[in-house]
């Protein structure tokens, strides 16, 4: 499982699109990728499930604009979760103070990217069973 999240968070080796020197190695060593990645997957799954099976059944919440708002909420939640958990994981290992805001921010934005991607995938799956939002987002 750790290698799957390493692949996501470091950007598909050997390309290493999201690799951050030193920071990525310490995150992998602290086993932070797995915990943050699982939180990202489960939060996207649960939040999209809530949207399609609960929220979309009320009023006009099944519209595309509310879906984008909900996606934005998922993105903000995952940014905060990744930022706080990456900082605490590296602090526990003793390397948390070695990194700047921009490195934590960059990692958190990568987490947001994957949260949006997985939310979209879950949307495609859930929309077929939704009563009101079967055409949301497309």
Tab-separated table of N, CA, C and O in Angstrom:
chain	number	residue	atom	x	y	z
A	1	UNK	N	0.823	-1.185	0.000
A	1	UNK	CA	0.000	0.000	0.000
A	1	UNK	C	0.875	1.258	0.000
A	1	UNK	O	0.524	2.241	-0.645
A	2	UNK	N	1.966	1.198	0.724
A	2	UNK	CA	2.857	2.361	0.799
A	2	UNK	C	3.439	2.695	-0.568
A	2	UNK	O	3.606	3.868	-0.907
A	3	UNK	N	3.739	1.674	-1.367
A	3	UNK	CA	4.320	1.945	-2.689
A	3	UNK	C	3.292	2.567	-3.635
A	3	UNK	O	3.654	3.368	-4.498
A	4	UNK	N	2.016	2.231	-3.464
A	4	UNK	CA	0.964	2.847	-4.271
A	4	UNK	C	0.878	4.345	-3.989
A	4	UNK	O	0.850	5.171	-4.904
A	5	UNK	N	0.847	4.698	-2.706
A	5	UNK	CA	0.763	6.106	-2.342
A	5	UNK	C	2.066	6.844	-2.640
A	5	UNK	O	2.049	8.022	-2.970
A	6	UNK	N	3.189	6.139	-2.544
A	6	UNK	CA	4.463	6.757	-2.940
A	6	UNK	C	4.427	7.123	-4.414
A	6	UNK	O	4.850	8.217	-4.805
A	7	UNK	N	3.876	6.232	-5.226
A	7	UNK	CA	3.765	6.505	-6.650
A	7	UNK	C	2.887	7.736	-6.897
A	7	UNK	O	3.226	8.601	-7.707
A	8	UNK	N	1.780	7.851	-6.179
A	8	UNK	CA	0.892	9.000	-6.352
A	8	UNK	C	1.535	10.294	-5.891
A	8	UNK	O	1.520	11.305	-6.600
A	9	UNK	N	2.081	10.279	-4.694
A	9	UNK	CA	2.582	11.509	-4.086
A	9	UNK	C	3.928	11.975	-4.630
A	9	UNK	O	4.274	13.139	-4.493
A	10	UNK	N	4.673	11.073	-5.229
A	10	UNK	CA	5.947	11.490	-5.816
A	10	UNK	C	5.849	11.675	-7.321
A	10	UNK	O	6.775	12.166	-7.941
A	11	UNK	N	4.731	11.309	-7.906
A	11	UNK	CA	4.495	11.610	-9.307
A	11	UNK	C	5.029	10.604	-10.294
A	11	UNK	O	5.722	10.982	-11.231
A	12	UNK	N	4.708	9.354	-10.098
A	12	UNK	CA	5.003	8.289	-11.058
A	12	UNK	C	6.484	8.153	-11.396
A	12	UNK	O	6.945	8.655	-12.424
A	13	UNK	N	7.235	7.483	-10.526
A	13	UNK	CA	8.642	7.239	-10.845
A	13	UNK	C	8.764	6.527	-12.183
A	13	UNK	O	7.934	5.687	-12.478
A	14	UNK	N	9.687	6.822	-13.003
A	14	UNK	CA	10.866	7.657	-12.850
A	14	UNK	C	10.628	9.132	-13.191
A	14	UNK	O	11.559	9.919	-13.156
A	15	UNK	N	9.395	9.516	-13.528
A	15	UNK	CA	9.134	10.920	-13.859
A	15	UNK	C	9.306	11.837	-12.651
A	15	UNK	O	9.802	12.952	-12.775
A	16	UNK	N	8.854	11.373	-11.493
A	16	UNK	CA	8.936	12.136	-10.238
A	16	UNK	C	8.409	13.566	-10.404
A	16	UNK	O	9.075	14.540	-10.076
A	17	UNK	N	7.198	13.667	-10.887
A	17	UNK	CA	6.593	14.969	-11.152
A	17	UNK	C	6.397	15.809	-9.897
A	17	UNK	O	6.473	17.029	-9.951
A	18	UNK	N	6.121	15.154	-8.768
A	18	UNK	CA	5.829	15.878	-7.532
A	18	UNK	C	6.898	15.679	-6.458
A	18	UNK	O	6.693	16.050	-5.312
A	19	UNK	N	8.003	15.099	-6.831
A	19	UNK	CA	9.065	14.790	-5.871
A	19	UNK	C	9.671	16.073	-5.306
A	19	UNK	O	10.012	16.997	-6.037
A	20	UNK	N	9.786	16.136	-3.976
A	20	UNK	CA	10.393	17.281	-3.289
A	20	UNK	C	11.638	16.756	-2.585
A	20	UNK	O	11.539	15.886	-1.718
A	21	UNK	N	12.800	17.250	-2.969
A	21	UNK	CA	14.069	16.755	-2.412
A	21	UNK	C	14.048	16.749	-0.894
A	21	UNK	O	13.728	17.742	-0.261
A	22	UNK	N	14.419	15.629	-0.325
A	22	UNK	CA	14.491	15.477	1.122
A	22	UNK	C	13.132	15.268	1.756
A	22	UNK	O	12.926	14.326	2.512
A	23	UNK	N	12.201	16.129	1.455
A	23	UNK	CA	10.859	16.065	2.038
A	23	UNK	C	10.171	14.749	1.688
A	23	UNK	O	9.626	14.075	2.567
A	24	UNK	N	10.207	14.375	0.428
A	24	UNK	CA	9.557	13.138	-0.006
A	24	UNK	C	10.189	11.914	0.648
A	24	UNK	O	9.484	10.977	1.046
A	25	UNK	N	11.511	11.909	0.777
A	25	UNK	CA	12.185	10.783	1.432
A	25	UNK	C	11.769	10.674	2.889
A	25	UNK	O	11.520	9.572	3.397
A	26	UNK	N	11.701	11.808	3.582
A	26	UNK	CA	11.309	11.789	4.990
A	26	UNK	C	9.845	11.404	5.158
A	26	UNK	O	9.485	10.720	6.116
A	27	UNK	N	9.002	11.833	4.240
A	27	UNK	CA	7.584	11.444	4.310
A	27	UNK	C	7.431	9.938	4.136
A	27	UNK	O	6.653	9.301	4.826
A	28	UNK	N	8.185	9.374	3.202
A	28	UNK	CA	8.124	7.928	2.992
A	28	UNK	C	8.689	7.190	4.194
A	28	UNK	O	8.124	6.192	4.638
A	29	UNK	N	9.780	7.680	4.746
A	29	UNK	CA	10.401	7.038	5.914
A	29	UNK	C	9.486	7.090	7.133
A	29	UNK	O	9.467	6.163	7.949
A	30	UNK	N	8.733	8.172	7.264
A	30	UNK	CA	7.810	8.316	8.389
A	30	UNK	C	6.514	7.552	8.164
A	30	UNK	O	5.644	7.533	9.040
A	31	UNK	N	6.372	6.913	7.009
A	31	UNK	CA	5.158	6.182	6.624
A	31	UNK	C	3.931	7.089	6.642
A	31	UNK	O	2.823	6.666	6.959
A	32	UNK	N	4.138	8.341	6.282
A	32	UNK	CA	3.046	9.310	6.259
A	32	UNK	C	2.218	9.186	4.989
A	32	UNK	O	1.036	9.537	4.991
A	33	UNK	N	2.806	8.709	3.916
A	33	UNK	CA	2.064	8.577	2.667
A	33	UNK	C	0.838	7.682	2.834
A	33	UNK	O	-0.231	7.987	2.327
A	34	UNK	N	1.008	6.580	3.526
A	34	UNK	CA	-0.085	5.630	3.675
A	34	UNK	C	-1.230	6.216	4.478
A	34	UNK	O	-2.391	6.131	4.059
A	35	UNK	N	-0.941	6.819	5.616
A	35	UNK	CA	-2.021	7.347	6.450
A	35	UNK	C	-2.727	8.519	5.764
A	35	UNK	O	-3.958	8.598	5.762
A	36	UNK	N	-1.969	9.409	5.158
A	36	UNK	CA	-2.578	10.558	4.477
A	36	UNK	C	-3.337	10.090	3.236
A	36	UNK	O	-4.437	10.573	2.948
A	37	UNK	N	-2.785	9.143	2.517
A	37	UNK	CA	-3.458	8.612	1.331
A	37	UNK	C	-4.755	7.906	1.657
A	37	UNK	O	-5.760	8.065	0.950
A	38	UNK	N	-4.760	7.128	2.740
A	38	UNK	CA	-6.003	6.460	3.143
A	38	UNK	C	-7.050	7.464	3.597
A	38	UNK	O	-8.241	7.314	3.286
A	39	UNK	N	-6.622	8.508	4.309
A	39	UNK	CA	-7.569	9.560	4.696
A	39	UNK	C	-8.144	10.246	3.460
A	39	UNK	O	-9.334	10.561	3.408
A	40	UNK	N	-7.300	10.474	2.471
A	40	UNK	CA	-7.753	11.110	1.238
A	40	UNK	C	-8.773	10.234	0.520
A	40	UNK	O	-9.843	10.704	0.122
A	41	UNK	N	-8.476	8.959	0.376
A	41	UNK	CA	-9.405	8.052	-0.296
A	41	UNK	C	-10.726	7.929	0.437
A	41	UNK	O	-11.799	8.031	-0.174
A	42	UNK	N	-10.667	7.704	1.751
A	42	UNK	CA	-11.901	7.516	2.513
A	42	UNK	C	-12.716	8.801	2.614
A	42	UNK	O	-13.950	8.757	2.557
A	43	UNK	N	-12.058	9.937	2.740
A	43	UNK	CA	-12.820	11.186	2.803
A	43	UNK	C	-13.503	11.463	1.467
A	43	UNK	O	-14.660	11.891	1.429
A	44	UNK	N	-12.816	11.215	0.366
A	44	UNK	CA	-13.432	11.411	-0.953
A	44	UNK	C	-14.591	10.440	-1.152
A	44	UNK	O	-15.664	10.830	-1.638
A	45	UNK	N	-14.406	9.205	-0.756
A	45	UNK	CA	-15.457	8.193	-0.896
A	45	UNK	C	-16.678	8.540	-0.050
A	45	UNK	O	-17.815	8.545	-0.542
A	46	UNK	N	-16.454	8.858	1.209
A	46	UNK	CA	-17.562	9.164	2.112
A	46	UNK	C	-18.264	10.458	1.712
A	46	UNK	O	-19.502	10.524	1.678
A	47	UNK	N	-17.489	11.481	1.375
A	47	UNK	CA	-18.095	12.764	1.016
A	47	UNK	C	-18.891	12.660	-0.295
A	47	UNK	O	-19.979	13.227	-0.405
A	48	UNK	N	-18.382	11.951	-1.272
A	48	UNK	CA	-19.139	11.767	-2.512
A	48	UNK	C	-20.371	10.902	-2.272
A	48	UNK	O	-21.427	11.153	-2.854
A	49	UNK	N	-20.242	9.902	-1.422
A	49	UNK	CA	-21.410	9.106	-1.065
A	49	UNK	C	-22.479	9.938	-0.382
A	49	UNK	O	-23.674	9.814	-0.683
A	50	UNK	N	-22.060	10.821	0.517
A	50	UNK	CA	-23.012	11.730	1.161
A	50	UNK	C	-23.699	12.637	0.150
A	50	UNK	O	-24.901	12.888	0.237
A	51	UNK	N	-22.923	13.130	-0.806
A	51	UNK	CA	-23.516	14.007	-1.810
A	51	UNK	C	-24.563	13.261	-2.639
A	51	UNK	O	-25.697	13.728	-2.792
A	52	UNK	N	-24.203	12.124	-3.183
A	52	UNK	CA	-25.084	11.431	-4.120
A	52	UNK	C	-26.272	10.749	-3.451
A	52	UNK	O	-27.328	10.623	-4.070
A	53	UNK	N	-26.118	10.315	-2.216
A	53	UNK	CA	-27.209	9.562	-1.598
A	53	UNK	C	-27.955	10.331	-0.527
A	53	UNK	O	-29.006	9.889	-0.075
A	54	UNK	N	-27.453	11.489	-0.103
A	54	UNK	CA	-28.141	12.277	0.916
A	54	UNK	C	-28.421	13.691	0.401
A	54	UNK	O	-29.573	14.084	0.233
A	55	UNK	N	-27.389	14.475	0.165
A	55	UNK	CA	-27.564	15.885	-0.184
A	55	UNK	C	-28.303	16.113	-1.496
A	55	UNK	O	-29.115	17.035	-1.601
A	56	UNK	N	-28.012	15.324	-2.497
A	56	UNK	CA	-28.621	15.564	-3.807
A	56	UNK	C	-30.125	15.335	-3.817
A	56	UNK	O	-30.813	15.744	-4.748
A	57	UNK	N	-30.660	14.709	-2.791
A	57	UNK	CA	-32.091	14.441	-2.720
A	57	UNK	C	-32.885	15.606	-2.149
A	57	UNK	O	-34.105	15.551	-2.094
A	58	UNK	N	-32.202	16.663	-1.707
A	58	UNK	CA	-32.872	17.805	-1.102
A	58	UNK	C	-32.883	18.987	-2.055
A	58	UNK	O	-31.823	19.440	-2.498
A	59	UNK	N	-34.052	19.496	-2.346
A	59	UNK	CA	-34.192	20.702	-3.154
A	59	UNK	C	-33.478	20.590	-4.485
A	59	UNK	O	-33.675	19.638	-5.241
A	60	UNK	N	-32.657	21.570	-4.757
A	60	UNK	CA	-31.937	21.621	-6.034
A	60	UNK	C	-30.451	21.317	-5.855
A	60	UNK	O	-29.625	21.760	-6.640
A	61	UNK	N	-30.130	20.559	-4.836
A	61	UNK	CA	-28.727	20.231	-4.547
A	61	UNK	C	-28.121	19.283	-5.577
A	61	UNK	O	-26.928	19.021	-5.541
A	62	UNK	N	-28.929	18.755	-6.474
A	62	UNK	CA	-28.408	17.833	-7.489
A	62	UNK	C	-27.791	18.563	-8.678
A	62	UNK	O	-27.260	17.935	-9.571
A	63	UNK	N	-27.819	19.865	-8.676
A	63	UNK	CA	-27.286	20.639	-9.794
A	63	UNK	C	-25.766	20.654	-9.795
A	63	UNK	O	-25.109	20.461	-8.782
A	64	UNK	N	-25.231	20.929	-10.965
A	64	UNK	CA	-23.785	20.902	-11.178
A	64	UNK	C	-23.051	21.906	-10.283
A	64	UNK	O	-21.962	21.626	-9.788
A	65	UNK	N	-23.638	23.078	-10.058
A	65	UNK	CA	-22.974	24.097	-9.240
A	65	UNK	C	-22.775	23.612	-7.802
A	65	UNK	O	-21.731	23.874	-7.200
A	66	UNK	N	-23.736	22.885	-7.264
A	66	UNK	CA	-23.569	22.347	-5.918
A	66	UNK	C	-22.546	21.222	-5.889
A	66	UNK	O	-21.834	21.047	-4.904
A	67	UNK	N	-22.473	20.472	-6.979
A	67	UNK	CA	-21.467	19.421	-7.055
A	67	UNK	C	-20.068	20.033	-7.034
A	67	UNK	O	-19.169	19.544	-6.355
A	68	UNK	N	-19.861	21.129	-7.781
A	68	UNK	CA	-18.553	21.801	-7.773
A	68	UNK	C	-18.251	22.403	-6.403
A	68	UNK	O	-17.109	22.377	-5.948
A	69	UNK	N	-19.270	22.937	-5.745
A	69	UNK	CA	-19.080	23.448	-4.385
A	69	UNK	C	-18.669	22.313	-3.453
A	69	UNK	O	-17.766	22.465	-2.630
A	70	UNK	N	-19.310	21.181	-3.583
A	70	UNK	CA	-18.986	20.018	-2.756
A	70	UNK	C	-17.569	19.530	-3.054
A	70	UNK	O	-16.826	19.153	-2.148
A	71	UNK	N	-17.169	19.554	-4.312
A	71	UNK	CA	-15.812	19.179	-4.689
A	71	UNK	C	-14.796	20.132	-4.075
A	71	UNK	O	-13.732	19.711	-3.620
A	72	UNK	N	-15.120	21.402	-4.043
A	72	UNK	CA	-14.255	22.396	-3.410
A	72	UNK	C	-14.126	22.115	-1.909
A	72	UNK	O	-13.031	22.215	-1.344
A	73	UNK	N	-15.213	21.739	-1.266
A	73	UNK	CA	-15.177	21.402	0.168
A	73	UNK	C	-14.282	20.186	0.395
A	73	UNK	O	-13.487	20.153	1.341
A	74	UNK	N	-14.389	19.192	-0.465
A	74	UNK	CA	-13.528	18.007	-0.361
A	74	UNK	C	-12.064	18.403	-0.535
A	74	UNK	O	-11.195	17.922	0.196
A	75	UNK	N	-11.797	19.288	-1.470
A	75	UNK	CA	-10.417	19.742	-1.716
A	75	UNK	C	-9.858	20.476	-0.506
A	75	UNK	O	-8.715	20.221	-0.089
A	76	UNK	N	-10.632	21.374	0.079
A	76	UNK	CA	-10.170	22.120	1.258
A	76	UNK	C	-9.934	21.175	2.429
A	76	UNK	O	-8.915	21.273	3.130
A	77	UNK	N	-10.850	20.249	2.645
A	77	UNK	CA	-10.696	19.272	3.732
A	77	UNK	C	-9.419	18.467	3.550
A	77	UNK	O	-8.651	18.283	4.501
A	78	UNK	N	-9.163	18.018	2.339
A	78	UNK	CA	-7.963	17.212	2.097
A	78	UNK	C	-6.689	18.029	2.162
A	78	UNK	O	-5.643	17.500	2.545
A	79	UNK	N	-6.747	19.302	1.817
A	79	UNK	CA	-5.582	20.160	1.986
A	79	UNK	C	-5.224	20.269	3.466
A	79	UNK	O	-4.075	20.092	3.854
A	80	UNK	N	-6.214	20.551	4.284
A	80	UNK	CA	-5.986	20.711	5.727
A	80	UNK	C	-5.484	19.414	6.340
A	80	UNK	O	-4.521	19.411	7.128
A	81	UNK	N	-6.114	18.294	5.978
A	81	UNK	CA	-5.681	16.996	6.512
A	81	UNK	C	-4.236	16.682	6.133
A	81	UNK	O	-3.451	16.237	6.972
A	82	UNK	N	-3.878	16.916	4.889
A	82	UNK	CA	-2.516	16.621	4.444
A	82	UNK	C	-1.506	17.545	5.104
A	82	UNK	O	-0.427	17.098	5.519
A	83	UNK	N	-1.838	18.815	5.219
A	83	UNK	CA	-0.911	19.777	5.806
A	83	UNK	C	-0.641	19.441	7.268
A	83	UNK	O	0.515	19.342	7.701
A	84	UNK	N	-1.694	19.231	8.027
A	84	UNK	CA	-1.545	18.951	9.462
A	84	UNK	C	-0.858	17.609	9.688
A	84	UNK	O	0.061	17.501	10.514
A	85	UNK	N	-1.274	16.579	8.957
A	85	UNK	CA	-0.698	15.255	9.177
A	85	UNK	C	0.741	15.141	8.683
A	85	UNK	O	1.535	14.427	9.286
A	86	UNK	N	1.075	15.818	7.597
A	86	UNK	CA	2.470	15.769	7.151
A	86	UNK	C	3.370	16.485	8.151
A	86	UNK	O	4.465	16.009	8.466
A	87	UNK	N	2.899	17.599	8.672
A	87	UNK	CA	3.691	18.333	9.654
A	87	UNK	C	3.868	17.520	10.945
A	87	UNK	O	4.976	17.434	11.485
A	88	UNK	N	2.797	16.890	11.404
A	88	UNK	CA	2.905	16.115	12.646
A	88	UNK	C	3.722	14.839	12.450
A	88	UNK	O	4.467	14.439	13.341
A	89	UNK	N	3.616	14.213	11.281
A	89	UNK	CA	4.403	12.998	11.024
A	89	UNK	C	5.895	13.296	10.988
A	89	UNK	O	6.700	12.553	11.539
A	90	UNK	N	6.258	14.394	10.344
A	90	UNK	CA	7.677	14.743	10.272
A	90	UNK	C	8.188	15.291	11.599
A	90	UNK	O	9.370	15.137	11.913
A	91	UNK	N	7.328	15.895	12.393
A	91	UNK	CA	7.735	16.362	13.720
A	91	UNK	C	8.013	15.174	14.635
A	91	UNK	O	8.964	15.205	15.417
A	92	UNK	N	7.208	14.114	14.517
A	92	UNK	CA	7.427	12.907	15.327
A	92	UNK	C	8.769	12.259	14.999
A	92	UNK	O	9.433	11.724	15.867
A	93	UNK	N	9.167	12.317	13.743
A	93	UNK	CA	10.439	11.734	13.315
A	93	UNK	C	11.600	12.650	13.678
A	93	UNK	O	12.736	12.218	13.778
A	94	UNK	N	11.301	13.927	13.870
A	94	UNK	CA	12.333	14.878	14.247
A	94	UNK	C	12.847	15.727	13.105
A	94	UNK	O	13.818	16.459	13.268
A	95	UNK	N	12.198	15.646	11.950
A	95	UNK	CA	12.665	16.433	10.803
A	95	UNK	C	11.656	17.497	10.385
A	95	UNK	O	11.825	18.134	9.351
A	96	UNK	N	10.625	17.699	11.165
A	96	UNK	CA	9.572	18.639	10.808
A	96	UNK	C	10.033	20.062	10.670
A	96	UNK	O	9.547	20.814	9.820
A	97	UNK	N	10.986	20.472	11.482
A	97	UNK	CA	11.448	21.863	11.421
A	97	UNK	C	12.449	22.103	10.285
A	97	UNK	O	12.837	23.240	10.039
A	98	UNK	N	12.849	21.049	9.596
A	98	UNK	CA	13.800	21.185	8.494
A	98	UNK	C	13.149	21.729	7.222
A	98	UNK	O	13.853	22.093	6.291
A	99	UNK	N	11.824	21.785	7.195
A	99	UNK	CA	11.125	22.136	5.964
A	99	UNK	C	10.314	23.416	6.129
A	99	UNK	O	9.889	23.765	7.213
A	100	UNK	N	10.093	24.071	5.008
A	100	UNK	CA	9.399	25.352	5.012
A	100	UNK	C	7.921	25.163	4.664
A	100	UNK	O	7.483	24.070	4.281
A	101	UNK	N	7.200	26.260	4.775
A	101	UNK	CA	5.779	26.264	4.437
A	101	UNK	C	5.548	25.801	3.005
A	101	UNK	O	4.593	25.062	2.723
A	102	UNK	N	6.406	26.198	2.094
A	102	UNK	CA	6.186	25.878	0.680
A	102	UNK	C	6.259	24.378	0.409
A	102	UNK	O	5.546	23.877	-0.466
A	103	UNK	N	7.078	23.659	1.139
A	103	UNK	CA	7.155	22.216	0.941
A	103	UNK	C	5.901	21.512	1.470
A	103	UNK	O	5.371	20.614	0.820
A	104	UNK	N	5.430	21.938	2.627
A	104	UNK	CA	4.175	21.385	3.139
A	104	UNK	C	3.008	21.766	2.231
A	104	UNK	O	2.114	20.962	1.979
A	105	UNK	N	3.019	23.016	1.747
A	105	UNK	CA	1.969	23.487	0.857
A	105	UNK	C	1.963	22.683	-0.445
A	105	UNK	O	0.897	22.268	-0.923
A	106	UNK	N	3.130	22.452	-1.022
A	106	UNK	CA	3.225	21.695	-2.272
A	106	UNK	C	2.699	20.275	-2.096
A	106	UNK	O	1.941	19.776	-2.940
A	107	UNK	N	3.083	19.636	-1.016
A	107	UNK	CA	2.600	18.288	-0.761
A	107	UNK	C	1.086	18.286	-0.574
A	107	UNK	O	0.387	17.416	-1.098
A	108	UNK	N	0.571	19.270	0.140
A	108	UNK	CA	-0.870	19.340	0.379
A	108	UNK	C	-1.636	19.579	-0.914
A	108	UNK	O	-2.736	19.058	-1.100
A	109	UNK	N	-1.070	20.345	-1.817
A	109	UNK	CA	-1.715	20.579	-3.110
A	109	UNK	C	-1.715	19.312	-3.971
A	109	UNK	O	-2.664	19.072	-4.724
A	110	UNK	N	-0.688	18.506	-3.860
A	110	UNK	CA	-0.681	17.218	-4.559
A	110	UNK	C	-1.788	16.337	-3.993
A	110	UNK	O	-2.492	15.647	-4.738
A	111	UNK	N	-1.966	16.380	-2.681
A	111	UNK	CA	-3.046	15.621	-2.061
A	111	UNK	C	-4.410	16.115	-2.554
A	111	UNK	O	-5.310	15.321	-2.794
A	112	UNK	N	-4.551	17.420	-2.728
A	112	UNK	CA	-5.793	17.991	-3.261
A	112	UNK	C	-6.029	17.484	-4.683
A	112	UNK	O	-7.154	17.111	-5.041
A	113	UNK	N	-4.980	17.461	-5.480
A	113	UNK	CA	-5.102	16.962	-6.849
A	113	UNK	C	-5.662	15.545	-6.864
A	113	UNK	O	-6.615	15.247	-7.583
A	114	UNK	N	-5.081	14.678	-6.047
A	114	UNK	CA	-5.537	13.288	-6.033
A	114	UNK	C	-6.921	13.154	-5.406
A	114	UNK	O	-7.700	12.286	-5.818
A	115	UNK	N	-7.252	13.993	-4.443
A	115	UNK	CA	-8.598	13.967	-3.863
A	115	UNK	C	-9.642	14.326	-4.918
A	115	UNK	O	-10.709	13.702	-4.990
A	116	UNK	N	-9.341	15.308	-5.749
A	116	UNK	CA	-10.270	15.702	-6.813
A	116	UNK	C	-10.385	14.583	-7.857
A	116	UNK	O	-11.486	14.271	-8.313
A	117	UNK	N	-9.273	13.982	-8.212
A	117	UNK	CA	-9.297	12.887	-9.187
A	117	UNK	C	-10.132	11.724	-8.666
A	117	UNK	O	-11.015	11.204	-9.374
A	118	UNK	N	-9.890	11.302	-7.432
A	118	UNK	CA	-10.653	10.186	-6.878
A	118	UNK	C	-12.108	10.562	-6.626
A	118	UNK	O	-12.991	9.721	-6.775
A	119	UNK	N	-12.380	11.795	-6.277
A	119	UNK	CA	-13.769	12.240	-6.117
A	119	UNK	C	-14.510	12.148	-7.444
A	119	UNK	O	-15.677	11.738	-7.483
A	120	UNK	N	-13.846	12.536	-8.506
A	120	UNK	CA	-14.461	12.426	-9.825
A	120	UNK	C	-14.737	10.965	-10.172
A	120	UNK	O	-15.809	10.633	-10.693
A	121	UNK	N	-13.791	10.083	-9.888
A	121	UNK	CA	-13.986	8.649	-10.156
A	121	UNK	C	-15.154	8.111	-9.336
A	121	UNK	O	-16.014	7.383	-9.856
A	122	UNK	N	-15.221	8.472	-8.045
A	122	UNK	CA	-16.336	8.021	-7.212
A	122	UNK	C	-17.655	8.603	-7.704
A	122	UNK	O	-18.698	7.957	-7.617
A	123	UNK	N	-17.622	9.820	-8.235
A	123	UNK	CA	-18.833	10.429	-8.787
A	123	UNK	C	-19.368	9.632	-9.967
A	123	UNK	O	-20.570	9.426	-10.089
A	124	UNK	N	-18.461	9.220	-10.835
A	124	UNK	CA	-18.867	8.438	-11.997
A	124	UNK	C	-19.511	7.124	-11.553
A	124	UNK	O	-20.488	6.667	-12.148
A	125	UNK	N	-19.008	6.550	-10.491
A	125	UNK	CA	-19.561	5.298	-9.982
A	125	UNK	C	-20.901	5.531	-9.275
A	125	UNK	O	-21.892	4.853	-9.552
A	126	UNK	N	-20.963	6.513	-8.372
A	126	UNK	CA	-22.153	6.737	-7.550
A	126	UNK	C	-23.334	7.302	-8.330
A	126	UNK	O	-24.478	7.086	-7.953
A	127	UNK	N	-23.087	8.035	-9.383
A	127	UNK	CA	-24.175	8.697	-10.092
A	127	UNK	C	-25.164	7.704	-10.689
A	127	UNK	O	-26.329	8.015	-10.863
A	128	UNK	N	-24.723	6.496	-10.962
A	128	UNK	CA	-25.625	5.500	-11.548
A	128	UNK	C	-26.660	4.988	-10.549
A	128	UNK	O	-27.713	4.505	-10.941
A	129	UNK	N	-26.368	5.102	-9.254
A	129	UNK	CA	-27.300	4.642	-8.228
A	129	UNK	C	-28.042	5.780	-7.556
A	129	UNK	O	-28.878	5.549	-6.693
A	130	UNK	N	-27.731	7.000	-7.925
A	130	UNK	CA	-28.371	8.158	-7.316
A	130	UNK	C	-29.753	8.381	-7.913
A	130	UNK	O	-29.963	8.229	-9.119
A	131	UNK	N	-30.688	8.778	-7.077
A	131	UNK	CA	-32.049	9.034	-7.527
A	131	UNK	C	-32.128	10.384	-8.238
A	131	UNK	O	-32.635	10.488	-9.349
A	132	UNK	N	-31.613	11.421	-7.620
A	132	UNK	CA	-31.753	12.778	-8.161
A	132	UNK	C	-30.556	13.257	-8.964
A	132	UNK	O	-30.698	14.107	-9.832
A	133	UNK	N	-29.374	12.758	-8.665
A	133	UNK	CA	-28.154	13.289	-9.290
A	133	UNK	C	-27.556	12.354	-10.319
A	133	UNK	O	-26.355	12.276	-10.480
A	134	UNK	N	-28.387	11.647	-11.058
A	134	UNK	CA	-27.859	10.697	-12.033
A	134	UNK	C	-27.193	11.375	-13.224
A	134	UNK	O	-26.476	10.745	-13.974
A	135	UNK	N	-27.420	12.681	-13.380
A	135	UNK	CA	-26.784	13.435	-14.467
A	135	UNK	C	-25.745	14.426	-13.960
A	135	UNK	O	-25.263	15.257	-14.724
A	136	UNK	N	-25.412	14.357	-12.714
A	136	UNK	CA	-24.436	15.271	-12.125
A	136	UNK	C	-23.088	14.554	-12.065
A	136	UNK	O	-23.029	13.435	-11.582
A	137	UNK	N	-22.010	15.124	-12.463
A	137	UNK	CA	-21.779	16.456	-12.976
A	137	UNK	C	-21.992	16.572	-14.482
A	137	UNK	O	-21.905	17.657	-15.030
A	138	UNK	N	-22.196	15.464	-15.187
A	138	UNK	CA	-22.400	15.548	-16.639
A	138	UNK	C	-23.484	14.592	-17.063
A	138	UNK	O	-23.891	13.720	-16.382
